[in-house]
Coordinates of C-alpha atoms in Angstrom, one line a residue:
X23 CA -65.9 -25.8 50.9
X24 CA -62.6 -24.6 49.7
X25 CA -60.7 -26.1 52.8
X26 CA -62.8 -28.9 52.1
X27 CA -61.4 -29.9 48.9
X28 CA -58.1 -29.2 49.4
X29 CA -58.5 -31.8 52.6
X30 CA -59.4 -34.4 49.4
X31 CA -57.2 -33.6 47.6
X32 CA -54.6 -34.0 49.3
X33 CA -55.6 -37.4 51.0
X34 CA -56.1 -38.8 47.3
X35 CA -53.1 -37.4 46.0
X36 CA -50.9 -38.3 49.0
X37 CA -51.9 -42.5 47.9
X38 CA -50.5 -41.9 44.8
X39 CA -47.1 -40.5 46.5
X40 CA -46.5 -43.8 47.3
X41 CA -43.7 -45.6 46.0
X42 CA -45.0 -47.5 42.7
X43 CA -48.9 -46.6 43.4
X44 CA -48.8 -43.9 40.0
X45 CA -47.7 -46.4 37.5
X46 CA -47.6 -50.0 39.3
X47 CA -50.5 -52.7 38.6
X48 CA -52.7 -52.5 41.9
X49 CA -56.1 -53.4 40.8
X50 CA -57.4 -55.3 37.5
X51 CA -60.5 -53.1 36.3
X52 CA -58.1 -50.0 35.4
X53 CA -56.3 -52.3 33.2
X54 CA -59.6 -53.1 31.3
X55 CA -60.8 -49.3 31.1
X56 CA -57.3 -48.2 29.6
X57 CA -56.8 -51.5 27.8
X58 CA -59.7 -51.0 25.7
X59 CA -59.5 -47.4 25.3
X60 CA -56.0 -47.9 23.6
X61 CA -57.5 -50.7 21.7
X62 CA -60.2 -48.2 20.5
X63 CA -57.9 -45.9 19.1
X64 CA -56.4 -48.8 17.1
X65 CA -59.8 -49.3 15.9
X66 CA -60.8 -52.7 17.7
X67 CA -63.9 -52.4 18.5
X68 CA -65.5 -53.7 22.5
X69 CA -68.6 -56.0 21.8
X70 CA -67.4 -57.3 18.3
X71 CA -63.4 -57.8 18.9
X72 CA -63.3 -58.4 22.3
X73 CA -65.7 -59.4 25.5
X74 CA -66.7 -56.2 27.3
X75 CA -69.1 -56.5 29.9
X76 CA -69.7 -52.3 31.4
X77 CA -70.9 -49.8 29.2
X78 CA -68.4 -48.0 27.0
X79 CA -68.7 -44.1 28.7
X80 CA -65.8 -44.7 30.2
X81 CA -63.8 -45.5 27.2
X82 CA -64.5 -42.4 25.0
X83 CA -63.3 -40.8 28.6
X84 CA -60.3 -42.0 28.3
X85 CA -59.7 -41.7 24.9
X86 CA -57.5 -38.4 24.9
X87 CA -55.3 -40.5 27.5
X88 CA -55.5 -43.4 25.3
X89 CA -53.9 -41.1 22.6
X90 CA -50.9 -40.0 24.9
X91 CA -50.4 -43.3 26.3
X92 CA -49.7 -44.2 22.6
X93 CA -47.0 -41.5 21.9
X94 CA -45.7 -41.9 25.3
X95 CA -46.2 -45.3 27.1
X96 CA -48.8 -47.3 28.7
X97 CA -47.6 -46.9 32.3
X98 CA -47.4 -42.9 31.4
X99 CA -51.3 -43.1 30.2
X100 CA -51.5 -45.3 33.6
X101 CA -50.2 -42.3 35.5
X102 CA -52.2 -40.0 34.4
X103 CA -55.8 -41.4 34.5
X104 CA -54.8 -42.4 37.7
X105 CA -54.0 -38.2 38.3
X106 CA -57.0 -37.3 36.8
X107 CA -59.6 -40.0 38.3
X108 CA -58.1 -38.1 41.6
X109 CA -59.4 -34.4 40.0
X110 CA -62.7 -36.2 39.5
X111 CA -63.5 -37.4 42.6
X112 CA -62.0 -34.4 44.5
X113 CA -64.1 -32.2 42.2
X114 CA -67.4 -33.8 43.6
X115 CA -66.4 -32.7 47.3
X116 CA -67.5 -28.6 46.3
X117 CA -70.3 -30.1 43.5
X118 CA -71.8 -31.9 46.6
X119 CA -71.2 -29.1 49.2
X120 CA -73.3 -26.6 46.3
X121 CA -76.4 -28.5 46.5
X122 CA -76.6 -27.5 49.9
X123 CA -75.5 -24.2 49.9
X124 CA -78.7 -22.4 50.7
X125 CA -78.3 -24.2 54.6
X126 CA -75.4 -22.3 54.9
X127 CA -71.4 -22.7 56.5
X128 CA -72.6 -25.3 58.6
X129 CA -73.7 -27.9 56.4
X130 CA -71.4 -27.0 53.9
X131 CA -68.7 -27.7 56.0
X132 CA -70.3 -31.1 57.1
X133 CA -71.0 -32.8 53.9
X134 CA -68.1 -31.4 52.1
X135 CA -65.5 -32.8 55.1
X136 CA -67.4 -36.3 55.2
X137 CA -67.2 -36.5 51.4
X138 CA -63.2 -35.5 51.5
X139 CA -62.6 -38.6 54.5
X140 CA -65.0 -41.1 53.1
X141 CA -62.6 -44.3 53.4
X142 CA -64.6 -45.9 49.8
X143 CA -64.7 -42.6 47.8
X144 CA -60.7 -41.9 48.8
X145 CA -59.9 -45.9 48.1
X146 CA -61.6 -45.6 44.9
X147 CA -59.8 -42.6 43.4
X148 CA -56.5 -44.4 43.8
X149 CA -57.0 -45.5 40.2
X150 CA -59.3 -45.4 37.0
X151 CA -62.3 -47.1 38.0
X152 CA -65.8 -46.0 37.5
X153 CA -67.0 -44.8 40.4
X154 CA -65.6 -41.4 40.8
X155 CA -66.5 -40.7 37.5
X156 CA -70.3 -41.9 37.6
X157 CA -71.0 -39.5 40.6
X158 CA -68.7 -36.3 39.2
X159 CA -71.1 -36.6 36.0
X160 CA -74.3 -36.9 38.2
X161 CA -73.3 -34.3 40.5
X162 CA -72.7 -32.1 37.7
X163 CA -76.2 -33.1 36.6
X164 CA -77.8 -32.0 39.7
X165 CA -76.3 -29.0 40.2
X166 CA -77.5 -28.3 36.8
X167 CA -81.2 -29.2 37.5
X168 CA -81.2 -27.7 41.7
X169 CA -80.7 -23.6 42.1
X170 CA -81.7 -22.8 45.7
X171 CA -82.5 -26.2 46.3
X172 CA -85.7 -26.2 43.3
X173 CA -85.7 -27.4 39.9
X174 CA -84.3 -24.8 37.4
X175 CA -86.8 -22.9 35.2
X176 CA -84.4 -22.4 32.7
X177 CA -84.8 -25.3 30.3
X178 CA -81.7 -25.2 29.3
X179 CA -80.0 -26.0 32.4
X180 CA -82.2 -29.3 32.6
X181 CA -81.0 -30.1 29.3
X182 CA -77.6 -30.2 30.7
X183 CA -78.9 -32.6 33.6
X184 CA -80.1 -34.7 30.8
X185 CA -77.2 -35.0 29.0
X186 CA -75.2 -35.4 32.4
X187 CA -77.1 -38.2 33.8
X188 CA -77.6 -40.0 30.5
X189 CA -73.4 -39.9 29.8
X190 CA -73.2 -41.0 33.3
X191 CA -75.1 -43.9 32.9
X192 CA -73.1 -44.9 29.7
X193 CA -70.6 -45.1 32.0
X194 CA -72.2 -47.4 35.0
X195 CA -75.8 -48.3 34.4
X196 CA -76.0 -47.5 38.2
X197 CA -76.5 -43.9 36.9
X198 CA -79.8 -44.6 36.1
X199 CA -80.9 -44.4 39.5
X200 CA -80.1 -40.6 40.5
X201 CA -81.4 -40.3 36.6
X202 CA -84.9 -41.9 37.5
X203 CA -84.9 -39.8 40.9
X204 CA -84.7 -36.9 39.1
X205 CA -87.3 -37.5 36.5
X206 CA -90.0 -38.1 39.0
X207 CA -88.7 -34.7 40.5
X208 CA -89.4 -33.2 37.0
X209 CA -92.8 -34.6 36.8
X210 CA -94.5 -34.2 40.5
X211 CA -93.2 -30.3 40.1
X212 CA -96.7 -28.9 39.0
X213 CA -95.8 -25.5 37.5
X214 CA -96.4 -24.0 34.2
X215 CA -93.1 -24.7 32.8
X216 CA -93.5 -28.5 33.8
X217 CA -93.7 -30.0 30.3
X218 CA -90.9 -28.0 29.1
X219 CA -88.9 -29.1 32.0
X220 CA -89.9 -32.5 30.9
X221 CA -89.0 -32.4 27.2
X222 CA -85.7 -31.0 28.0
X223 CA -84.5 -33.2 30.5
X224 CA -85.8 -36.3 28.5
X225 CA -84.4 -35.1 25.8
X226 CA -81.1 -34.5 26.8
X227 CA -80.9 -37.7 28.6
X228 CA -81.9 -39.6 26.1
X229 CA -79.6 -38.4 23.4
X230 CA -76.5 -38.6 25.7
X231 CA -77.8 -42.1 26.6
X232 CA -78.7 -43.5 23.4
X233 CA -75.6 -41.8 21.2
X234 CA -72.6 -43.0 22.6
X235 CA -73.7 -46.5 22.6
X236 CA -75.3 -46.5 19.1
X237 CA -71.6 -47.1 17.4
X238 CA -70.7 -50.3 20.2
X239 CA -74.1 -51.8 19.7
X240 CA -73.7 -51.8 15.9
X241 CA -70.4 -53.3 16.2
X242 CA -71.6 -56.1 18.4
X243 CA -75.1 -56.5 17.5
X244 CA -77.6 -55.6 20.0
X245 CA -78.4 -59.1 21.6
X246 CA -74.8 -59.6 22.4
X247 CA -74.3 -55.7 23.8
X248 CA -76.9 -56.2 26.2
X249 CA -76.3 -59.7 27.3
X250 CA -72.6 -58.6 28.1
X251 CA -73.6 -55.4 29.9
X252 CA -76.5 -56.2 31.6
X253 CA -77.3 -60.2 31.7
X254 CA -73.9 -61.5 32.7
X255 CA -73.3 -59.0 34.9
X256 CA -77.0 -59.7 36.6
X257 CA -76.6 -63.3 37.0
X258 CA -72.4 -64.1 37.8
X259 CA -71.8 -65.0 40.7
X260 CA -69.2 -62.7 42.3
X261 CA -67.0 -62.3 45.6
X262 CA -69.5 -63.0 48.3
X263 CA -69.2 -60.5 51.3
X264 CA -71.5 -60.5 54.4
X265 CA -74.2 -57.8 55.2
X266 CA -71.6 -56.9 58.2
X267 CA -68.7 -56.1 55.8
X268 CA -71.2 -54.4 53.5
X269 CA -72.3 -51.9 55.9
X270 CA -68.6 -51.5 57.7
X271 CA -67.5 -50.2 54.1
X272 CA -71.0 -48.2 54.1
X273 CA -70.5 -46.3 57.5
X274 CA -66.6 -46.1 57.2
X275 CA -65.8 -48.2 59.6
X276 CA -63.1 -50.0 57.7
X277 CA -61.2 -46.9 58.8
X278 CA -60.9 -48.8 62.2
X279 CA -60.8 -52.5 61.5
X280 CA -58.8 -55.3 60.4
X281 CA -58.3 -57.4 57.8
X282 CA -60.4 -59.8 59.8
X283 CA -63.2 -57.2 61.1
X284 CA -61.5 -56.6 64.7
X285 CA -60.9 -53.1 66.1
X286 CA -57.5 -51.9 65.2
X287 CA -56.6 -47.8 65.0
X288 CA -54.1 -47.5 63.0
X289 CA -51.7 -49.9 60.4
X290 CA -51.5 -51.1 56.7
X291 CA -53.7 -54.0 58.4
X292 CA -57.0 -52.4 58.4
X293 CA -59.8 -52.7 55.8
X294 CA -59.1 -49.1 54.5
X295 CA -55.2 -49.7 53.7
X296 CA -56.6 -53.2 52.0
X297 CA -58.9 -50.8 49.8
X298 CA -56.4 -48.9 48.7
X299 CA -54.6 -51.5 46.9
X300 CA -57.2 -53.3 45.8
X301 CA -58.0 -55.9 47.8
X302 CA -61.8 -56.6 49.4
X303 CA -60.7 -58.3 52.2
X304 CA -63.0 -61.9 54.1
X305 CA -63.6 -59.8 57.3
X306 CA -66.5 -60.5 59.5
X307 CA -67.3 -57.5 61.4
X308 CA -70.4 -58.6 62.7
X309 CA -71.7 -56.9 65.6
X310 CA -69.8 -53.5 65.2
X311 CA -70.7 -53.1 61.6
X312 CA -74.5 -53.3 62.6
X313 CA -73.9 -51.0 65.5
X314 CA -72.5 -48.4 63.5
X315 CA -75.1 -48.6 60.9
X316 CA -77.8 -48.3 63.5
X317 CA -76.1 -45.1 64.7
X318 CA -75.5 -43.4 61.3
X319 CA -79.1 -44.1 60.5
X320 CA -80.5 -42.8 64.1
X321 CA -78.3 -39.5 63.3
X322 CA -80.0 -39.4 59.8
X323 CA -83.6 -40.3 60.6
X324 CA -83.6 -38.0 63.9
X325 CA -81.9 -35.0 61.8
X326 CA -83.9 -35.2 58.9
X327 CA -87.9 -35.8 61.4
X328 CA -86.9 -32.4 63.2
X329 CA -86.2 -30.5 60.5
X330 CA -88.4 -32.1 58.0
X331 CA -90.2 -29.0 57.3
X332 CA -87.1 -27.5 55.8
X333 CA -85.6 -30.3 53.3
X334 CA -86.7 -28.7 49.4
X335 CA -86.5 -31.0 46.4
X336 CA -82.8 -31.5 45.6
X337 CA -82.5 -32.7 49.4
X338 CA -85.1 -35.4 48.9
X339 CA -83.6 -36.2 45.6
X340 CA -80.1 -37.0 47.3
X341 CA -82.1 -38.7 50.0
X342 CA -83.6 -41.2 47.7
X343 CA -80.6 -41.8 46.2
X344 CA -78.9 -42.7 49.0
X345 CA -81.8 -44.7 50.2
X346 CA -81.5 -46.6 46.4
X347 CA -77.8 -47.0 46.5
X348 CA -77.7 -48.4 50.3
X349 CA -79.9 -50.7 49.0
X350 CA -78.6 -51.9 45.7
X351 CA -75.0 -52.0 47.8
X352 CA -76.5 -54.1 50.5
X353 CA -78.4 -56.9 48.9
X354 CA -75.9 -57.4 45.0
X355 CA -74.9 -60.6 44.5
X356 CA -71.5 -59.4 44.3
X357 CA -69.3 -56.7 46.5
X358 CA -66.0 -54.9 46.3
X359 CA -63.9 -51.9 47.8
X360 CA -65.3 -49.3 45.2
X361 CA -68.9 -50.0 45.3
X362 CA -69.9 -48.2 48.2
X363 CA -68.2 -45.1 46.1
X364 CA -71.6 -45.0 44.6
X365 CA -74.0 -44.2 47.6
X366 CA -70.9 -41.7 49.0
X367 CA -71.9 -37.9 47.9
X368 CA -75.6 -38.8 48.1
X369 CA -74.8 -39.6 52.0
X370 CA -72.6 -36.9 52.7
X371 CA -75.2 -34.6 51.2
X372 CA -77.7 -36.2 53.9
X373 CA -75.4 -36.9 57.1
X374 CA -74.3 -33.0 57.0
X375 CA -78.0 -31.9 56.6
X376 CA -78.7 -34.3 59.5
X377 CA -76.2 -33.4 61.7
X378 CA -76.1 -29.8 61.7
X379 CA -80.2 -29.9 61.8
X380 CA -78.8 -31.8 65.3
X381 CA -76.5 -29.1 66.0
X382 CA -78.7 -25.9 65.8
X383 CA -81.1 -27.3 67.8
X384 CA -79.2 -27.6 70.7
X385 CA -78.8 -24.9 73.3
X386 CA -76.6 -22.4 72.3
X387 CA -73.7 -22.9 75.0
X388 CA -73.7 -26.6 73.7
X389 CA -73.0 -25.6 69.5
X390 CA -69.2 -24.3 69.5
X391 CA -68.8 -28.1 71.7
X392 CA -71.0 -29.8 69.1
X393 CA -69.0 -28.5 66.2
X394 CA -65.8 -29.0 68.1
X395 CA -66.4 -33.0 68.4
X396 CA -67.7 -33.5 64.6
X397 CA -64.6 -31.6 63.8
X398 CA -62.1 -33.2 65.9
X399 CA -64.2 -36.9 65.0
X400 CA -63.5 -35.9 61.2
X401 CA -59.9 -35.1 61.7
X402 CA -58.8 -37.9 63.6
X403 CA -60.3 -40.0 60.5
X404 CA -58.3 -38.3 58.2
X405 CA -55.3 -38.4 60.1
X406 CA -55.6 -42.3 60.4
X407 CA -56.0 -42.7 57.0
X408 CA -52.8 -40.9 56.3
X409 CA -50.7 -43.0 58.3
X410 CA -52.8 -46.2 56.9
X411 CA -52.0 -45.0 53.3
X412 CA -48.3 -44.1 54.1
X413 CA -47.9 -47.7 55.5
X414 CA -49.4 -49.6 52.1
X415 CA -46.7 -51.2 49.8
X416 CA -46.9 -52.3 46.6
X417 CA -45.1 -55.9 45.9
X418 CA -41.9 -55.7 43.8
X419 CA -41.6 -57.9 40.8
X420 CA -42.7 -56.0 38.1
X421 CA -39.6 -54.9 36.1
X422 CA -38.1 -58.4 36.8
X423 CA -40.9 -60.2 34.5
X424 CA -41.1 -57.5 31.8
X425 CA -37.0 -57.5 31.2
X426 CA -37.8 -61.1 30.1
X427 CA -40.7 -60.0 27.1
X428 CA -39.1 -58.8 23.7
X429 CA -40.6 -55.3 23.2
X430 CA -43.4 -56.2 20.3
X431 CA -43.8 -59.7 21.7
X432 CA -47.2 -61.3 21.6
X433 CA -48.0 -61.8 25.2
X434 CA -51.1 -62.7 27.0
X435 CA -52.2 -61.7 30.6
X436 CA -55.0 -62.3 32.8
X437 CA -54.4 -59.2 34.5
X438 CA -53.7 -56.6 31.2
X439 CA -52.9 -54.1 34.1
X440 CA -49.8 -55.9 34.2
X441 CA -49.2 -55.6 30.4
X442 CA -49.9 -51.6 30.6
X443 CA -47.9 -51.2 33.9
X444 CA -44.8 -52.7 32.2
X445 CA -44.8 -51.3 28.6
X446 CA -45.8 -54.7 27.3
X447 CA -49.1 -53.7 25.9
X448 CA -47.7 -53.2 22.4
X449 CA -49.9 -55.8 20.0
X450 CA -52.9 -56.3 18.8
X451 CA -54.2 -58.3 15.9
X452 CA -53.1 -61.2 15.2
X453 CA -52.3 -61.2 18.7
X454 CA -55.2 -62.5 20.6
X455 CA -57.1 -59.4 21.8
X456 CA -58.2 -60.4 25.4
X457 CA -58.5 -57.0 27.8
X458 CA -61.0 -58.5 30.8
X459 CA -60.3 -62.4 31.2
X460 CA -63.1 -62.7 33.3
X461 CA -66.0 -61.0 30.8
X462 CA -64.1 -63.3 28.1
X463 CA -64.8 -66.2 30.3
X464 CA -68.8 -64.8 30.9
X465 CA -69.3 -64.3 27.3
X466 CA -68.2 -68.5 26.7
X467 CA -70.3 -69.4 29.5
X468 CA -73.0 -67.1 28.8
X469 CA -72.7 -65.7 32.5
X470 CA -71.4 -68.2 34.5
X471 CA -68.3 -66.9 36.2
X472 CA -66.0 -69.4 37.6
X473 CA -67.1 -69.3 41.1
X474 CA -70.1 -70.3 39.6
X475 CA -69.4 -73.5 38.0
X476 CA -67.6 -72.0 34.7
X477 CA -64.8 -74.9 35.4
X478 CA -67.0 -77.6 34.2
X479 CA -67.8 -75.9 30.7
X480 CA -66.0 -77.7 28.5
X481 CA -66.4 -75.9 25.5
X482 CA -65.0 -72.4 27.1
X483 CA -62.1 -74.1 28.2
X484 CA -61.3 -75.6 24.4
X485 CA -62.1 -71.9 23.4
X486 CA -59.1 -70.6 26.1
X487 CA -56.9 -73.4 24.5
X488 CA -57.8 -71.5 21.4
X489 CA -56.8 -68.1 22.6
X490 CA -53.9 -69.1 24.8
X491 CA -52.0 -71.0 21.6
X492 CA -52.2 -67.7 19.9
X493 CA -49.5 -66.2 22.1
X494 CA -45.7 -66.3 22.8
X495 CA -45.6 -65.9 26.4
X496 CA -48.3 -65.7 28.7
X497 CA -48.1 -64.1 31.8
X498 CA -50.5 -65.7 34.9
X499 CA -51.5 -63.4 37.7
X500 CA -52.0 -64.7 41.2
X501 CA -55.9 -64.7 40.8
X502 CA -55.8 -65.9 37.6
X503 CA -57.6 -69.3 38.7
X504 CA -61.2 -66.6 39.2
X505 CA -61.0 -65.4 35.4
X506 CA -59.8 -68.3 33.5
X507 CA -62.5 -72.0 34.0
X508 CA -59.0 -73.9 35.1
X509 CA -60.6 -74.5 38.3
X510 CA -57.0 -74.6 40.0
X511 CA -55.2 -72.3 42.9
X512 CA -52.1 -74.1 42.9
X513 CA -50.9 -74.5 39.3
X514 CA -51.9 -74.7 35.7
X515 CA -53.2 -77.3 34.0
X516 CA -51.1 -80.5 32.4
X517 CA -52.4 -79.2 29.3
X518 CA -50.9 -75.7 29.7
X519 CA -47.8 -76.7 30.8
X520 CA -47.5 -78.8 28.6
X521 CA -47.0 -75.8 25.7
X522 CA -45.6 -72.9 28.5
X523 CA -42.6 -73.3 30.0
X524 CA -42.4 -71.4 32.9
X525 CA -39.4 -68.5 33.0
X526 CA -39.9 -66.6 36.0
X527 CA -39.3 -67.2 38.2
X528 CA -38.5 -70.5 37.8
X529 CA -41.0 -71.8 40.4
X530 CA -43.5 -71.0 42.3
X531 CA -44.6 -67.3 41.7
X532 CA -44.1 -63.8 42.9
X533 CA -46.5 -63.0 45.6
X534 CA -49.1 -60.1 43.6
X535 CA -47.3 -60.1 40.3
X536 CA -47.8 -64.5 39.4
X537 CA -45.4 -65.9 36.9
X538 CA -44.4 -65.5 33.4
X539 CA -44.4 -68.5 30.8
X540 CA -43.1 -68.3 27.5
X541 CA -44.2 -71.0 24.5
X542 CA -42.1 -74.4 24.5

């Protein structure tokens, strides 16, 4: 377990050795998450202020770095949630490994190692996003409810599991899954201490559920919380991504592909490096992804038949959660890098109780071989995702847009990870307050993102002409033409130019850090 972690550790920290990859914009949700922490501290409030469309868990999180990043600077706030969103998914590598403790070394070992090399898990610690955070909290919960692999008798250990699971799923409603596992757990146990197990669990889920999101669904009224953080997230149309590159990203297979799905073993080319900055690349893996899948699943079904007579309660709890999660990854209307994150220590848990059920049932001349090939198999992973990481690069740019903003000025970006990343996130009020572009656009389109026909709604694009004449310079990302209903790649609208001269540089843009305008 211990060599384990250190193994994740150092594979997450080692991404953020890179040059730029601690402070440098290289994704657009950890913008939003610190954004609108800092914004919290000023006292603007998500729902009511601004468009907000996850659940606010994440931003009493980050609060305390919201705090430093204000007596220090943005980028150093940037920095360290970036450091710390590391400690959180490293920290689930020995939570997950402790579930299956009673198995002993073997399957330890197993799960722990395919938790520390998981390409989605390591590619999603690279910055603050959700993820890591959601399955620290409900790993913490189940290690709170298991001991020995059975629910607690102590009620106020399941009390804790409440409160776990119910914080985690303020912070992605995907929570509620492992939450809802467990519950049924709590109920089918039939014991004498069942109903107490019951009102402590519920209760403590409840509260941690219902209490931090009181204050935002004051502030925003309740029809509009839940429309943002449920209905528009439910109905947008997102990035489109075919079952094949699903399941690549699912089975860690993106460890050997291409940015176009064909075999390649090593290079800042494959799917994995193209996680790891951010970007959910159009591959078509086709036949090898489904191959791979069918022989992850084999391993798992055959493991789990033969020694079926051993799995307790906390094992079928992370079995059904995986089973859930697969599912919820595989058919959502939308898909990035971090999503398979979720499913990740529920199928490490299973694959290492699979495959060393596999193991000790072989003869015993044929184990130490066994062991040998899982081993040498997981270290050749990690070993090409360190040369994969070490070849990413971040593009240059940055410092060449933010010389030309006036400390204090009243500047909008698309991306507000740009903002943060270059000490520009300075003003608020009467500044327009826009921290996620594209949840702005769903709440004027009442869910239609732009790749769903957002470009045609008139009305949200007079209420961005209303927002954009608000600010001094404006600052246009690459991928601004998927957050804002311009309906362009190429170039703004007459209209915008029109008001916005453009400053840098003085055409076209640079490539992953767009173009800065400042107001005629």
């Amino acid at each position: 377990m211990a060599i384990a972690t250190a193994v994740a550790l150092g594979i997450r920290l080692f991404t953020l050795t890179r040059p730029g990859f601690l402070t440098q914009p290289n994704e657009y949700d950890d913008g939003v998450y610190l954004g609108a922490a800092i914004r919290l501290t000023q006292g603007v409030m998500p729902y009511h202020d601004f468009a907000f469309v996850q659940p606010p868990g994440i931003l009493l999180l980050m609060t305390p770095v919201a705090l430093i990043a204000r007596v220090t600077s943005t980028a150093a706030g940037l920095g360290l949630a970036r450091v710390l969103t590391v400690l959180a998914s490293t920290a689930c590598v020995p939570l997950a490994g402790n579930l299956v403790r009673r198995r002993g070394a073997l399957t330890v070992g197993l799960t722990c190692a395919i938790l520390a090399i998981y390409p989605p898990d390591i590619a999603s610690a690279h910055t603050l996003l959700l993820e890591p955070w959601m399955n620290l909290l409900c790993l913490l919960g189940a290690n709170a409810a298991f001991s020995h692999g059975r629910l607690t008798d102590r009620t106020a250990r399941m009390a804790w599991a409440g409160i776990a699971l119910g914080f985690a799923s303020t912070v992605k409603f995907w929570a509620m899954a492992p939450a809802a596992v467990l519950l049924v757990c709590c109920a089918v146990v039939a014991d004498e201490r069942r109903v107490r197990r019951l009102v402590a669990y519920v209760s403590g889920l409840a509260g941690a559920f219902v209490l931090p999101l009181l204050p935002f669904v004051v502030a925003g009224g309740p029809s509009l919380f839940f429309h943002s953080t449920v209905t528009y997230q439910a109905v947008r149309t997102g990035t489109s991504a075919p079952l094949s590159l699903r399941l690549a990203h699912l089975t860690g297979l993106t460890d050997l592909l291409n940015y176009y799905g064909h075999l390649a073993w090593a290079g800042g080319a494959s799917l994995f490096a193209q996680s790891v900055v951010a970007d959910t690349a159009p591959a078509q893996p086709g036949p090898l992804a489904y191959a791979a899948a069918l022989v992850l699943g084999a391993i798992i079904v055959a493991g789990l038949v033969l020694g079926r007579r051993e799995i307790v309660l906390a094992e079928w709890f992370a079995l059904t959660t995986a089973v859930i999660a697969v599912i919820a990854i595989c058919v959502y209307s939308a898909f990035f890098y971090h999503y398979p994150a979720f499913p990740a220590p529920w199928l490490a848990i299973v694959s290492g109780i699979a495959l060393s059920t596999l193991i000790v049932r072989l003869a015993p001349f044929a184990r130490p071989a066994a062991i040998s090939l899982a081993a040498s198999v997981l270290g050749a992973a990690m070993i090409i995702q360190l040369i994969q990481v070490s070849e990413t690069t971040l593009p240059p740019g940055l410092s060449e847009i933010a010389s030309k903003i006036p400390p204090g000025a009243c500047v909008f970006s698309d991306q507000v990870s740009f903002l943060i990343s270059a000490d520009r996130f300075e003003s608020a009020k009467p500044c327009p307050v826009v921290i996620d572009s594209l949840a702005t656009t769903l709440v004027f389109t009442h869910g239609v993102s732009d790749q769903g026909g957002a470009t045609k709604d008139w009305a949200a694009q007079r209420e961005w002409e209303q927002i954009l004449n608000k600010a001094q310079y404006v600052w246009l990302s690459p991928n601004v033409w998927r957050r804002l209903p311009w309906g362009y790649v190429w170039g703004p609208p007459k209209a915008f130019t029109e008001e916005f001269k453009q400053i840098v540089p003085p055409t076209g843009w640079i490539r992953g850090i767009g173009n800065l305008y400042v107001r005629r």
